[in-house]
Coordinates of N, CA, C and O in Angstrom, one line a residue:
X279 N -34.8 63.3 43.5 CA -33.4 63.1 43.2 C -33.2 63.3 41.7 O -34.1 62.9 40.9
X280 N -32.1 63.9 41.2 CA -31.8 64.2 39.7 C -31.0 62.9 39.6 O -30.4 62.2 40.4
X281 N -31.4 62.7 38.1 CA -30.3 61.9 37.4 C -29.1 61.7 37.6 O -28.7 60.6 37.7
X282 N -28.2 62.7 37.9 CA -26.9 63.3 38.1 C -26.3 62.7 39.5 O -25.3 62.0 39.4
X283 N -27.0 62.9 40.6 CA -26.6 62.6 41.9 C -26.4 61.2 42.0 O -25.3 61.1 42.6
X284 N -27.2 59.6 41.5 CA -26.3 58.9 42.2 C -24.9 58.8 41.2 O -23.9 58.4 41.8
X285 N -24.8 59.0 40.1 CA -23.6 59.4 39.4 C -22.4 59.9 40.3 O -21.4 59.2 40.5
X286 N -22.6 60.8 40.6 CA -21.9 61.5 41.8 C -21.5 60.9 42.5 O -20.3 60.7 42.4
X287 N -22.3 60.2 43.5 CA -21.6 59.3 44.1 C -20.7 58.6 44.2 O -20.0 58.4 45.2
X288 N -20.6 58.0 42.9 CA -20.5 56.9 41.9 C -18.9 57.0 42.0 O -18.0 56.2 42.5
X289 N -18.8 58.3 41.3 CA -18.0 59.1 40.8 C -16.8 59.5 42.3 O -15.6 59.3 42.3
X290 N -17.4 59.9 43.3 CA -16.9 60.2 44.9 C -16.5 58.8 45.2 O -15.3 58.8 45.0
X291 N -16.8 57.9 45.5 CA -16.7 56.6 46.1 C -15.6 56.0 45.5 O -14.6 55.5 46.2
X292 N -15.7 55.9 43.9 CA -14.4 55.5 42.7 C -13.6 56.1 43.0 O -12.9 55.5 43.8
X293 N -13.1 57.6 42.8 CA -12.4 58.5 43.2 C -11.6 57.9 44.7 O -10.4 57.7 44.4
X294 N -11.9 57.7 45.9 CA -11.2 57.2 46.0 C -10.3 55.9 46.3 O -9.4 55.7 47.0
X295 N -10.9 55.3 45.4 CA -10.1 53.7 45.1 C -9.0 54.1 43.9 O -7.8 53.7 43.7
X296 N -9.5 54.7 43.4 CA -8.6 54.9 42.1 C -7.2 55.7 42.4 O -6.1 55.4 42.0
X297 N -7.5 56.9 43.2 CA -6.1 57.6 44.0 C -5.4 56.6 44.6 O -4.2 56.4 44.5
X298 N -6.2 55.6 45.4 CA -5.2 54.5 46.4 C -4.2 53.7 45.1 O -3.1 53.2 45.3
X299 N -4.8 53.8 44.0 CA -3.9 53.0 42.8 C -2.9 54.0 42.2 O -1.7 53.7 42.0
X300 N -3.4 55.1 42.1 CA -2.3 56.3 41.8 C -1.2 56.1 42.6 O -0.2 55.6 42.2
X301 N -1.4 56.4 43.8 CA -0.6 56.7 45.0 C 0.8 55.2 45.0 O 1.8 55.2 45.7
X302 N 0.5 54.2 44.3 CA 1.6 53.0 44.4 C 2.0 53.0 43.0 O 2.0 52.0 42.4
X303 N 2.2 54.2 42.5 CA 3.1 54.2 41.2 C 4.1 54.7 41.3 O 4.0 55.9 41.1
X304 N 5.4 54.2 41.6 CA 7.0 54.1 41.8 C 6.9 55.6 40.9 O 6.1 56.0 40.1
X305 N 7.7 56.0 41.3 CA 8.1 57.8 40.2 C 9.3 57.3 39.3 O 9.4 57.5 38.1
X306 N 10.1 56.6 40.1 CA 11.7 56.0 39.2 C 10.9 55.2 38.0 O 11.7 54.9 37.0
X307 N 9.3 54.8 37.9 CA 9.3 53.5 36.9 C 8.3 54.3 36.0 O 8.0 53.8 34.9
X308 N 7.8 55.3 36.2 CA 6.6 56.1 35.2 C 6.9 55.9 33.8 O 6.0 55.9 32.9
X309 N 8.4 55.7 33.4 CA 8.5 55.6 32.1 C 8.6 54.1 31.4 O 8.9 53.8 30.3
X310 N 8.0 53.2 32.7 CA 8.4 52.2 32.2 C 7.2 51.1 31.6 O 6.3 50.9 32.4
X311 N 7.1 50.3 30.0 CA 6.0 50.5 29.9 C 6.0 48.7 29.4 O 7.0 48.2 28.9
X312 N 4.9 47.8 29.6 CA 5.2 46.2 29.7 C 5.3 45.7 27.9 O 5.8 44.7 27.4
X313 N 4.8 46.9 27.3 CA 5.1 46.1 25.9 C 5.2 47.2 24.9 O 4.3 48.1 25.0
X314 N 6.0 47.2 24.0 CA 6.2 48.4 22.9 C 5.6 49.2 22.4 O 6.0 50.3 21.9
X315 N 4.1 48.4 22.4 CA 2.9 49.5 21.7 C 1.6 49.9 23.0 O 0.5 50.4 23.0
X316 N 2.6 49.5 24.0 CA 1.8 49.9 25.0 C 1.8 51.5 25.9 O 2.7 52.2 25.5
X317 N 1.2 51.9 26.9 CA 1.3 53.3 27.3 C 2.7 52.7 28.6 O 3.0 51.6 29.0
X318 N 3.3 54.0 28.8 CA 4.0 54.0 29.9 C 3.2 53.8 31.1 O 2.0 53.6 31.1
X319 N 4.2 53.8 32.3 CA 3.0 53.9 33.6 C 2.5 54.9 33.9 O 1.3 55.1 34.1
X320 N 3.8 55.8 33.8 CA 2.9 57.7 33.6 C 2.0 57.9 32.9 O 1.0 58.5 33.2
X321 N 2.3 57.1 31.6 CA 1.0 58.2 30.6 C 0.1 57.6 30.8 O -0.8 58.3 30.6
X322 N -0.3 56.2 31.1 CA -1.9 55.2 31.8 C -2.0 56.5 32.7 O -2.8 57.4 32.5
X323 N -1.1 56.7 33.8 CA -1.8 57.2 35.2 C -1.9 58.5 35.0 O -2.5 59.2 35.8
X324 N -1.4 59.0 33.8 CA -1.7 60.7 33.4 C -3.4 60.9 32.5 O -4.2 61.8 32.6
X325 N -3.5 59.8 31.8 CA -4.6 59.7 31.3 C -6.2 59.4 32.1 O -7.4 59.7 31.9
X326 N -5.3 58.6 33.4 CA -6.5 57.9 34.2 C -6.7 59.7 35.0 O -7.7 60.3 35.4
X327 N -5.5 59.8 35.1 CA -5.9 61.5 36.1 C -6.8 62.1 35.4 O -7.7 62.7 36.0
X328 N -6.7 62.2 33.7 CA -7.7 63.8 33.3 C -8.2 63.1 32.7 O -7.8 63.4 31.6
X329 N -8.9 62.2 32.6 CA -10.1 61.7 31.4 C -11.4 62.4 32.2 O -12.5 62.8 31.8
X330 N -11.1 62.3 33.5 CA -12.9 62.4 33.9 C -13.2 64.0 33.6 O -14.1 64.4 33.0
X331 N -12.0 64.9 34.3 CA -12.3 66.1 33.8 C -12.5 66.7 32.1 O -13.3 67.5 31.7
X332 N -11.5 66.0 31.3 CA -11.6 66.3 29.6 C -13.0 65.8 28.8 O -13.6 66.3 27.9
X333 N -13.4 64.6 29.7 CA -14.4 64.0 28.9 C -16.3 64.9 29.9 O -17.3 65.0 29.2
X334 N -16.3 65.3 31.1 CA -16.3 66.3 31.0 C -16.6 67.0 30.8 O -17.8 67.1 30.5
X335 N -15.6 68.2 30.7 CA -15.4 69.0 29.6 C -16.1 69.2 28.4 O -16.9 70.2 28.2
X336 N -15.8 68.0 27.4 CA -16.4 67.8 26.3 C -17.8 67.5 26.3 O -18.3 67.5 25.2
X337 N -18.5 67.0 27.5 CA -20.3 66.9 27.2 C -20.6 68.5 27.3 O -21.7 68.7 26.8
X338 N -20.2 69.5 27.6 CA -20.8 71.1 27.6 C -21.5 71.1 26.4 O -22.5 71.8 26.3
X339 N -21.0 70.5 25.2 CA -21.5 71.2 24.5 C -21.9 70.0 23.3 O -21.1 69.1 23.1
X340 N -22.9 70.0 22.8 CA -23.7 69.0 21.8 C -22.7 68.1 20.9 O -23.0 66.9 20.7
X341 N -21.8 68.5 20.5 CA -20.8 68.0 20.0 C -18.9 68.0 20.5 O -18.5 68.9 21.2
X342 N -18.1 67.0 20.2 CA -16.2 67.6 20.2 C -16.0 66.3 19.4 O -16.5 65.2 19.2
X343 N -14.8 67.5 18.8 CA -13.9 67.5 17.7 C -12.9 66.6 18.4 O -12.3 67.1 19.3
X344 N -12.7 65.1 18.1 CA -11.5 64.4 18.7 C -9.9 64.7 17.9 O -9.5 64.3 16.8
X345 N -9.4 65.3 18.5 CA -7.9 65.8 17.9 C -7.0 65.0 19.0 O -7.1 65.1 20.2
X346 N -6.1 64.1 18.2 CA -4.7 63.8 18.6 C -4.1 64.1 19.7 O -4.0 65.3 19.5
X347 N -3.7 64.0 20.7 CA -2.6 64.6 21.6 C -2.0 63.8 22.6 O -2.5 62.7 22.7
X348 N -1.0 63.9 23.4 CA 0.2 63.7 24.2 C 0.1 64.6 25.3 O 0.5 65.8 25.2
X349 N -0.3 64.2 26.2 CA -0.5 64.8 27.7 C 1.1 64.8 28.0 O 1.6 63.7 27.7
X350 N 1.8 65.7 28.5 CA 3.4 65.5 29.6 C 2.8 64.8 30.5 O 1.6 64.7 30.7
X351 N 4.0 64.1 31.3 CA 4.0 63.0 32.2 C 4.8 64.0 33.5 O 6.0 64.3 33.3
X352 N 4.1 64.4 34.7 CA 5.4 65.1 35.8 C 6.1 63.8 35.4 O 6.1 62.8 34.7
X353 N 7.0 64.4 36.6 CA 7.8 63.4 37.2 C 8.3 62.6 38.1 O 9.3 62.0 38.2
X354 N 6.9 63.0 39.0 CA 6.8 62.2 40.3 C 5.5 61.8 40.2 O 4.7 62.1 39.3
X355 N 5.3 60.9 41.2 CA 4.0 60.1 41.1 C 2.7 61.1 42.2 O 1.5 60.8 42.2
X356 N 3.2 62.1 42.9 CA 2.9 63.1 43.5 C 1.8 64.1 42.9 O 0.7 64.2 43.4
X357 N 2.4 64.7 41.8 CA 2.1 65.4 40.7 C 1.2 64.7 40.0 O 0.5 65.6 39.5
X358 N 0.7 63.7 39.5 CA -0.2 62.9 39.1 C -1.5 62.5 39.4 O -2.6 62.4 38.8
X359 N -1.0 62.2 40.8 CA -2.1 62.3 42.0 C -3.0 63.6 42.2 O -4.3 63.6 42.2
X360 N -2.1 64.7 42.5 CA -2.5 66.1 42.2 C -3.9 66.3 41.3 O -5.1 66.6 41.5
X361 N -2.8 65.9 40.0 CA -3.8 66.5 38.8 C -5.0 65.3 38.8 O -5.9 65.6 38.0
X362 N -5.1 64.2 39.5 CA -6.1 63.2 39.5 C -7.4 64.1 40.1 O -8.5 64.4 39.6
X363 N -6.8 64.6 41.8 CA -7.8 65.1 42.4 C -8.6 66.4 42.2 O -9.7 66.7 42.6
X364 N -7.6 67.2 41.3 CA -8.3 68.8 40.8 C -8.9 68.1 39.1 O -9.5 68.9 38.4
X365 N -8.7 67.1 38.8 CA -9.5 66.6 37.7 C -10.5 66.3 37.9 O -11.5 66.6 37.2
X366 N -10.5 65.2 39.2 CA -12.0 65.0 40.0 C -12.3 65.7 40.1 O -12.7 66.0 38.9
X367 N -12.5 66.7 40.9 CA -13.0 68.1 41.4 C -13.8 69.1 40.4 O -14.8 69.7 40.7
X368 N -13.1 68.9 39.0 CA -13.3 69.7 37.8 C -13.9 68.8 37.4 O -14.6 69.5 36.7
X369 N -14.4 67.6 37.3 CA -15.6 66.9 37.1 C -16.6 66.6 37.4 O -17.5 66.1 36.6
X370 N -16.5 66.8 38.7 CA -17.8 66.7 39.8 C -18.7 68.2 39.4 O -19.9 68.3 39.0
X371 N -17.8 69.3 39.6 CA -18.2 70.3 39.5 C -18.9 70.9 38.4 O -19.8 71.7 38.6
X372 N -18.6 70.3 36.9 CA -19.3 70.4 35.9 C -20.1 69.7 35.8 O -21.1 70.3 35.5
X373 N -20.3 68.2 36.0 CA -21.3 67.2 35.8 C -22.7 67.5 37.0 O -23.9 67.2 36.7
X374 N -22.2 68.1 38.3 CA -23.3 68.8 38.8 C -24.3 69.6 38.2 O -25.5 69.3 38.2
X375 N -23.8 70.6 37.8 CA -24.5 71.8 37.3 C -25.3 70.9 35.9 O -25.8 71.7 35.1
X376 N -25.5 69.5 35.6 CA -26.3 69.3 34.5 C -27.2 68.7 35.0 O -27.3 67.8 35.8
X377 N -28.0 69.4 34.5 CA -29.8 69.1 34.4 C -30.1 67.7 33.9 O -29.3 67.0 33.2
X378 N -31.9 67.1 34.3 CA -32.0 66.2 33.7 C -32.4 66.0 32.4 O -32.5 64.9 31.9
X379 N -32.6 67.3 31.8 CA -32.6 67.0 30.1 C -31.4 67.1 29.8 O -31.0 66.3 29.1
X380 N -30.2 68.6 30.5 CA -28.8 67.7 29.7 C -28.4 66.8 29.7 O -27.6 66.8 28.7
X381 N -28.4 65.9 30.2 CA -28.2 64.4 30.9 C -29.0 63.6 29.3 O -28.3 63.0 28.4
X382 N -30.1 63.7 29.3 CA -31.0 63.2 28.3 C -30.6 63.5 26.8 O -30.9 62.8 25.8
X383 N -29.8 64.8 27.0 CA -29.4 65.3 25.2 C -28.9 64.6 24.9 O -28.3 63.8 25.6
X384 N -28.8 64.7 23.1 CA -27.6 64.0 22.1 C -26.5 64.3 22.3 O -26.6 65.5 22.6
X385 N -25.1 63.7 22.2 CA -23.9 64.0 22.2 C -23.0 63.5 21.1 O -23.3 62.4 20.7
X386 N -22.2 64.0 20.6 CA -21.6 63.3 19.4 C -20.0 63.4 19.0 O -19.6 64.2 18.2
X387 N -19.4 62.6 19.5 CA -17.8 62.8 19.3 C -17.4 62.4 17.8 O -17.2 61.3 17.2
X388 N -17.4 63.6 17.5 CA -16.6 64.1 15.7 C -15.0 63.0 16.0 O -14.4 62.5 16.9
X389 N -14.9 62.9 14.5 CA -13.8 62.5 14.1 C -13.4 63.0 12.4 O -13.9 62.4 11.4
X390 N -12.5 64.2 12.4 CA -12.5 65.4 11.1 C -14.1 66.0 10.9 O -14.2 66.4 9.7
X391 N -14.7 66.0 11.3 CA -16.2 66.8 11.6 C -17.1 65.5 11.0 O -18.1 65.6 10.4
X392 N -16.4 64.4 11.4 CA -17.5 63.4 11.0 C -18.1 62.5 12.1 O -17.2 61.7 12.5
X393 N -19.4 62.5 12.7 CA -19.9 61.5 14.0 C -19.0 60.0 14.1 O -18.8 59.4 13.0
X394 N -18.6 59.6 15.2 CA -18.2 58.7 15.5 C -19.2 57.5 16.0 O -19.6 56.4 15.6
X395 N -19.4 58.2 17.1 CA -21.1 58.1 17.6 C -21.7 59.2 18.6 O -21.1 60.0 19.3
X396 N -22.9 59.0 18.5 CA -23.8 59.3 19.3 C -24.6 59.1 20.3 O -25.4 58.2 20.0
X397 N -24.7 59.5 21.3 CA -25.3 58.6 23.1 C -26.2 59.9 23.2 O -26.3 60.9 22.4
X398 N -26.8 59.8 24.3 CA -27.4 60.5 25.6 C -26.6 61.0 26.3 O -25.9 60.1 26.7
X399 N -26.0 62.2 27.0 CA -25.0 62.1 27.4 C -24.8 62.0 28.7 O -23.8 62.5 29.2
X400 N -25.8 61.1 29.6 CA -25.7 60.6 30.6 C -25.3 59.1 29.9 O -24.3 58.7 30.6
X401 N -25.6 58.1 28.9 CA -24.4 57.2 28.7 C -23.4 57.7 28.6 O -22.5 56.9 28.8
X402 N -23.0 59.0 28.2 CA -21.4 59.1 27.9 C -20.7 58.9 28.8 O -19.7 58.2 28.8
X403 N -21.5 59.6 30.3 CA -21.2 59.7 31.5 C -20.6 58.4 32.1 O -19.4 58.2 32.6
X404 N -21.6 57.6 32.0 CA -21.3 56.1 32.5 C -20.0 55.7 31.9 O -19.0 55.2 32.3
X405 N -20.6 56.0 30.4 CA -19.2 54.8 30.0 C -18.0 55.0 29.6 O -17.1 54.2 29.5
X406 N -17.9 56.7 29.4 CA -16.5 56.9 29.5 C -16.0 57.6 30.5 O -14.8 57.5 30.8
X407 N -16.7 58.7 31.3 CA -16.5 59.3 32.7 C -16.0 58.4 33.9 O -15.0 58.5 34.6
X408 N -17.0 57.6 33.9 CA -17.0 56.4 34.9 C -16.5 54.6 34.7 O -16.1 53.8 35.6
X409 N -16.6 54.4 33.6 CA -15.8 53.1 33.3 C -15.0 53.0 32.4 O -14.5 52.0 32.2
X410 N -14.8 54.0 31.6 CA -13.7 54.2 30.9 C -12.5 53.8 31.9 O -11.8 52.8 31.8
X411 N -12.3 54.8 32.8 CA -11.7 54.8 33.6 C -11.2 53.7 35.1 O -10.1 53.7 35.8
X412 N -12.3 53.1 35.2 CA -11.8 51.9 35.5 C -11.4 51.2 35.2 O -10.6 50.6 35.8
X413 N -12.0 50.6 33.6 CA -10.8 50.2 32.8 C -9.5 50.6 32.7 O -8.7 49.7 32.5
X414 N -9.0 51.7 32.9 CA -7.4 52.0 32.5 C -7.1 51.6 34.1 O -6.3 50.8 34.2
X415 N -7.7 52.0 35.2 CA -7.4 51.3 36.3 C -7.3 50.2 36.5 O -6.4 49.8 37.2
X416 N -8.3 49.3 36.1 CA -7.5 47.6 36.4 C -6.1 47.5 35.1 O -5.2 46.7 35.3
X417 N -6.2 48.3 34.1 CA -4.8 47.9 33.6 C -3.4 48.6 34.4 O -2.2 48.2 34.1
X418 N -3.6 49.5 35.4 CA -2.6 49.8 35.8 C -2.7 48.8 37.2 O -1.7 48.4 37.8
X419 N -3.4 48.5 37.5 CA -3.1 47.3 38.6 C -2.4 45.9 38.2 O -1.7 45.2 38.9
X420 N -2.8 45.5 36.7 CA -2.0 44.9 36.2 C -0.3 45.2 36.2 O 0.5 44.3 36.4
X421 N 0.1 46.7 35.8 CA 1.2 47.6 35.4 C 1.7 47.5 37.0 O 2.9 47.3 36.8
X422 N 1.6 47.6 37.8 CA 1.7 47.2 39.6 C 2.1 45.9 39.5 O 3.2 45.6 39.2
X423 N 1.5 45.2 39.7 CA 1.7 43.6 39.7 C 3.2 43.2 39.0 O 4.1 42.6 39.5
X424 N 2.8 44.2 37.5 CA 4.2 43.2 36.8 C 5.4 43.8 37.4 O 6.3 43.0 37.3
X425 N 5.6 45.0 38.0 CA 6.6 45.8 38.6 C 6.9 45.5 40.1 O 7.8 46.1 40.7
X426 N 6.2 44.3 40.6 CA 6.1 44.0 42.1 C 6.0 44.9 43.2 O 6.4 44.9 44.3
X427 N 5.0 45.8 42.5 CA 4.4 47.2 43.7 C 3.1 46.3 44.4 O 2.4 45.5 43.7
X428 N 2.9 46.5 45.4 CA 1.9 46.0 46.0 C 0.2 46.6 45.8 O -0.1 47.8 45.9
X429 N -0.8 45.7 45.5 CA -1.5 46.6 44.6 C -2.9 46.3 45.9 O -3.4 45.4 46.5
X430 N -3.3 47.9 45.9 CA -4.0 47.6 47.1 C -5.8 47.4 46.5 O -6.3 47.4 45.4
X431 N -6.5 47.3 48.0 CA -7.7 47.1 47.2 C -8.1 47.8 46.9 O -8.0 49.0 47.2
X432 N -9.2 47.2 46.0 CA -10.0 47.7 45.0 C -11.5 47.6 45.1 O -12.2 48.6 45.4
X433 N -12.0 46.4 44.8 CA -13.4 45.5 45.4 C -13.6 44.4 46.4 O -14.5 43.6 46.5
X434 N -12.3 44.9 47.3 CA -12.1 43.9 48.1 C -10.6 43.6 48.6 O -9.9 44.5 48.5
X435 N -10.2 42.7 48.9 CA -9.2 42.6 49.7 C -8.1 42.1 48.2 O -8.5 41.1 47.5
X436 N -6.7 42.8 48.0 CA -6.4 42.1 47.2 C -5.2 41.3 47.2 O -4.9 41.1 48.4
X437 N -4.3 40.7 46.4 CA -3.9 39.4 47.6 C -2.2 40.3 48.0 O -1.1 39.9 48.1
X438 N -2.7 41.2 48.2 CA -1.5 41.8 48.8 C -2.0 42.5 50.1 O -1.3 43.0 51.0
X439 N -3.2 42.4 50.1 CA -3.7 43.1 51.6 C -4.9 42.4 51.8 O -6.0 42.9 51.8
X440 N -4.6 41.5 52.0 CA -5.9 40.0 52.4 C -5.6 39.7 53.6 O -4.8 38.9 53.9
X441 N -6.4 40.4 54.3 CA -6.9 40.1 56.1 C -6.8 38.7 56.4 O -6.2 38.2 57.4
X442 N -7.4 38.0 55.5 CA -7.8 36.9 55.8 C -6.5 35.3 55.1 O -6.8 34.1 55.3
X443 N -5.6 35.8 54.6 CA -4.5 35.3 54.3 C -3.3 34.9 55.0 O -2.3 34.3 54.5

């Protein structure tokens, strides 16, 4: 077994818990956001959609240049979902094709061509491919909660869909 595969998994299994949290994001409230310096619900759920593919993306190559940007938000919660699943897709598919020395190489996210830091980029994998992103997902289960969407589960039954309640 490569390095890579139970990743994969990892990656397939999350994938779909995290769409079940996509999929209960009201479209009328995407712009609606709990505190002023905080993200909208769109742009959390626009971000949670392409980090896995962008970040990604950015292990191809030994180093990336972190530049500024503002993803659009569609405007349905549809469209979000969408770009969640061809982001998966576009992640799985790259992160396959790496070897277990690419996995092993240095990685280094620039900031104006200056190291920020540096990993393996099988940690990068873990920690911002794969839990980066659960992180922005329990904050949008928070962003659910406060909007009174019913937030389904995740690791278990949550108290909106508790069998046993």
């Amino acid at each position: 077994m490569t390095l890579i595969q139970p990743l994969l998994m990892e990656l397939d299994q999350e994938a779909a818990t995290t769409r079940r949290v996509l999929e209960r994001m009201p479209s009328d409230k995407l712009g609606w956001k709990p505190h002023a310096r905080a993200r909208s619900l769109g742009e959390l759920g626009v971000h949670i959609a392409t980090a896995q593919k962008n970040v990604s993306a950015a292990l191809q190559s030994p180093t990336f240049e972190m530049v500024p940007h503002e993803d659009s938000v569609p405007a349905k919660t549809e469209e979000i979902v969408a770009l969640f699943d061809e982001s998966t897709k576009e992640a799985r598919e790259m992160l396959s094709k790496m070897t277990d020395a690419d996995l092993m190489s240095e990685w280094s996210l620039l900031v104006g061509g200056t190291p920020r830091f540096t990993a393996p980029k099988i940690g990068v994998i873990r920690g911002i491919v794969l839990n980066h992103v659960y992180h922005h997902r329990g904050q949008l289960s928070v962003y659910l909660r406060e909007l009174g969407v019913q937030v389904p589960s995740i690791y278990g039954p949550s108290a909106d869909e508790n069998p046993f309640a």
